[in-house]
Coordinates of C-alpha atoms and ligand atoms in Angstrom, one line a residue:
M1 CA -65.1 21.4 -49.8
T2 CA -62.5 21.1 -52.5
S3 CA -61.6 17.5 -53.3
F4 CA -58.0 16.4 -53.1
F5 CA -58.5 15.4 -56.7
Q6 CA -59.6 18.9 -57.8
Q7 CA -57.0 21.1 -56.2
D8 CA -56.1 24.1 -58.4
K9 CA -52.4 23.3 -58.0
L10 CA -52.8 20.1 -60.2
A11 CA -53.1 20.2 -63.9
V12 CA -54.3 17.1 -65.8
L13 CA -51.8 15.7 -68.3
F14 CA -53.5 12.4 -69.2
D15 CA -57.0 11.9 -67.7
A16 CA -58.3 8.5 -66.4
A17 CA -60.0 7.7 -69.7
A18 CA -56.9 8.4 -71.8
V19 CA -54.7 6.3 -69.4
A20 CA -57.2 3.4 -69.5
A21 CA -57.4 3.4 -73.3
R22 CA -53.6 3.4 -73.6
V23 CA -53.2 0.6 -71.0
S24 CA -55.7 -1.5 -72.9
E25 CA -53.7 -1.1 -76.1
L26 CA -50.5 -2.0 -74.3
G27 CA -52.2 -5.1 -72.8
R28 CA -53.2 -6.2 -76.3
A29 CA -49.7 -5.6 -77.7
I30 CA -48.2 -7.6 -74.8
T31 CA -50.7 -10.4 -75.2
A32 CA -49.8 -10.7 -78.9
H33 CA -46.1 -10.5 -78.2
Y34 CA -46.1 -13.5 -75.8
A35 CA -48.8 -15.6 -77.4
S36 CA -46.5 -18.0 -79.2
A37 CA -44.3 -18.4 -76.1
I38 CA -47.3 -19.2 -73.9
A39 CA -48.5 -21.6 -76.5
R40 CA -45.2 -23.4 -76.3
G41 CA -45.7 -23.7 -72.5
E42 CA -43.1 -21.1 -71.5
E43 CA -43.7 -19.0 -68.4
L44 CA -44.2 -15.2 -68.2
V45 CA -43.3 -13.3 -65.0
V46 CA -44.5 -9.7 -64.7
V47 CA -42.3 -7.7 -62.3
G48 CA -43.5 -4.4 -60.9
V49 CA -41.0 -1.9 -59.6
L50 CA -42.2 -0.5 -56.3
K51 CA -43.6 1.7 -55.4
G52 CA -44.5 3.8 -58.4
S53 CA -45.7 1.0 -60.7
F54 CA -48.4 -0.5 -58.5
V55 CA -51.4 1.2 -60.1
F56 CA -50.2 0.8 -63.7
L57 CA -49.3 -2.9 -63.0
A58 CA -52.7 -3.6 -61.5
D59 CA -54.5 -2.3 -64.6
L60 CA -51.9 -3.6 -67.1
V61 CA -52.0 -7.3 -65.9
R62 CA -55.8 -7.2 -66.2
A63 CA -55.4 -6.2 -69.8
I64 CA -53.0 -9.1 -70.5
D65 CA -54.9 -12.1 -71.8
A66 CA -52.3 -14.7 -70.8
P67 CA -51.3 -16.7 -67.7
C68 CA -48.6 -14.8 -65.8
H69 CA -46.9 -14.8 -62.4
I70 CA -46.6 -11.4 -60.7
E71 CA -43.6 -10.4 -58.6
F72 CA -42.3 -7.1 -57.2
M73 CA -38.9 -5.5 -56.8
G74 CA -38.3 -2.7 -54.5
V75 CA -35.5 -0.2 -55.4
S76 CA -34.4 3.0 -53.9
S77 CA -32.1 5.4 -55.6
Y78 CA -29.6 7.6 -53.8
G79 CA -30.2 11.1 -55.0
D80 CA -32.2 14.1 -54.3
A81 CA -36.0 14.1 -54.3
T82 CA -36.5 14.6 -58.0
E83 CA -33.3 13.3 -59.7
S84 CA -32.0 9.8 -59.9
S85 CA -28.3 9.3 -59.1
G86 CA -28.0 5.9 -60.8
V87 CA -26.8 4.3 -57.6
V88 CA -29.6 1.9 -56.9
Q89 CA -30.2 -0.3 -53.8
V90 CA -32.5 -3.3 -54.1
T91 CA -34.8 -3.1 -51.1
Q92 CA -37.0 -6.0 -52.0
D93 CA -36.1 -8.9 -54.3
L94 CA -38.0 -11.5 -56.3
T95 CA -39.4 -14.4 -54.4
R96 CA -38.7 -17.0 -57.2
P97 CA -36.0 -17.8 -59.6
I98 CA -36.5 -16.4 -63.2
K99 CA -34.2 -18.8 -65.1
N100 CA -35.7 -19.7 -68.5
K101 CA -38.7 -17.5 -67.9
H102 CA -39.9 -14.5 -69.9
L103 CA -39.7 -11.4 -67.8
L104 CA -41.8 -8.2 -68.3
L105 CA -40.5 -5.4 -66.1
V106 CA -43.2 -2.8 -65.3
E107 CA -42.1 0.7 -64.4
D108 CA -44.0 4.0 -63.8
I109 CA -41.5 6.3 -65.6
V110 CA -38.2 6.2 -67.3
D111 CA -36.4 9.5 -66.7
T112 CA -32.6 9.3 -66.9
G113 CA -33.0 5.5 -67.4
L114 CA -30.4 4.8 -64.7
T115 CA -32.7 2.9 -62.5
M116 CA -33.9 0.6 -65.3
K117 CA -30.4 0.2 -66.7
Y118 CA -29.3 -1.1 -63.3
L119 CA -32.3 -3.4 -62.9
L120 CA -32.2 -4.8 -66.4
D121 CA -28.5 -5.6 -66.0
N122 CA -29.1 -7.2 -62.6
L123 CA -32.0 -9.4 -63.9
A124 CA -30.1 -10.4 -67.0
T125 CA -27.5 -12.2 -64.8
R126 CA -30.2 -14.5 -63.6
G127 CA -30.7 -16.3 -66.9
P128 CA -34.2 -15.3 -68.0
R129 CA -35.3 -16.5 -71.4
S130 CA -36.1 -12.9 -72.4
V131 CA -36.5 -9.5 -70.7
K132 CA -38.8 -6.7 -71.9
L133 CA -39.7 -3.4 -70.3
A134 CA -43.1 -1.7 -70.1
S135 CA -43.3 1.8 -68.8
L136 CA -46.3 4.1 -68.5
L137 CA -44.2 7.2 -69.2
E138 CA -40.8 8.2 -70.6
K139 CA -39.0 11.4 -70.8
P140 CA -37.0 10.7 -73.9
S141 CA -35.0 14.0 -73.8
K142 CA -33.4 12.8 -70.6
N143 CA -32.9 9.0 -71.1
A144 CA -29.1 9.3 -71.2
A145 CA -28.7 5.6 -70.3
G146 CA -30.4 4.8 -73.6
V147 CA -32.8 2.3 -72.1
E148 CA -35.3 1.0 -74.6
V149 CA -38.9 0.9 -73.5
D150 CA -40.6 -2.0 -75.4
F151 CA -44.1 -1.2 -74.4
L152 CA -44.5 2.6 -73.7
G153 CA -47.6 4.4 -72.6
F154 CA -46.8 8.0 -73.3
S155 CA -43.7 10.1 -74.1
I156 CA -43.7 13.3 -72.0
P157 CA -41.6 16.5 -71.9
D158 CA -39.1 16.9 -69.0
Q159 CA -41.7 17.9 -66.4
F160 CA -42.3 16.4 -63.0
V161 CA -45.5 14.4 -63.0
V162 CA -47.6 12.8 -60.3
G163 CA -50.6 10.5 -60.0
Y164 CA -51.6 7.0 -61.1
G165 CA -48.9 5.6 -58.8
L166 CA -46.3 8.4 -59.1
D167 CA -45.7 10.5 -56.0
A168 CA -44.3 13.9 -54.9
A169 CA -42.9 13.5 -51.4
G170 CA -45.0 10.4 -50.9
L171 CA -48.3 11.9 -51.9
Y172 CA -50.5 11.9 -55.0
R173 CA -50.0 8.2 -55.8
N174 CA -53.8 7.7 -55.6
L175 CA -54.8 10.4 -58.1
P176 CA -56.7 8.6 -60.9
Y177 CA -54.9 10.5 -63.6
V178 CA -51.4 11.7 -64.5
G179 CA -51.0 15.3 -63.6
L180 CA -48.5 18.1 -63.1
V181 CA -48.0 19.9 -59.8
M182 CA -48.3 23.6 -60.6
P183 CA -46.0 26.0 -58.8
P184 CA -47.8 28.0 -56.1
K185 CA -49.2 31.3 -57.3
S186 CA -47.3 34.2 -55.8
E187 CA -49.3 36.9 -54.0
G188 CA -50.8 39.6 -56.2
Q189 CA -51.4 37.2 -59.1
G190 CA -54.8 36.0 -60.1
Ligands
5GP201 P1 -34.5 7.3 -63.6 O1 -33.5 6.4 -62.9 O2 -35.0 6.8 -64.9 O3 -33.9 8.7 -63.7 O4 -35.6 7.5 -62.5 C1 -36.7 6.7 -62.5 C2 -37.5 7.0 -61.2 O5 -37.4 8.4 -60.8 C3 -38.9 6.7 -61.3 O6 -39.2 5.3 -61.0 C4 -39.6 7.6 -60.4 O7 -39.6 7.1 -59.1 C5 -38.7 8.8 -60.3 N1 -39.1 9.9 -61.3 C6 -38.5 10.3 -62.4 N2 -39.3 11.3 -63.0 C7 -40.3 11.5 -62.2 C8 -41.5 12.4 -62.3 O8 -41.7 13.2 -63.2 N3 -42.4 12.2 -61.3 C9 -42.3 11.3 -60.3 N4 -43.3 11.3 -59.4 N5 -41.2 10.5 -60.2 C10 -40.3 10.6 -61.1

């Protein structure tokens, strides 16, 4: 039987080993960035943006060698299935205040940047000591909001990707790699 993970309609963009290697590098960079703040006794809060960031966040926090609190925010964007509208609704908020704390927002992918622009602006009003953004993926050609990703996994072309937390119609989040959903082959073609 063909495995869900081996369907011919999926093409691997970054395999599990490539993702793991990049996440380790990001963890080291993040650890170095916050080392002096942690040494001063300041607090780091890592905030995962649901749902797409949950796999990346789980691996990333284990690659960060520093004490950190972990929180989640849920957002939903009004728009069609594949395009963000920039009108964002917070469906789940932080459980603790972030005043005077260092905030590391963790996202799966920055596409137009509108979702992150909204969240960064929202969180900035709560008085954090600093706010940084880590994203596994970015489509730089489309980031019209000009959101700066401080810790970026990979830049990708403007293609729809799934896996490692990212979904298509709710599925594929549990693929252990980042892949592309290939269009169905039309009849008569190999
Ligand atoms: P933005 O507001 O930056 O346009 O959209 C960000 C959100 O759109 C991501 O958190 C993700 O949910 C969704 N998104 C954007 N591009 C892709 C993609 O290629 N694949 C998947 N699965 N989701 C995407």
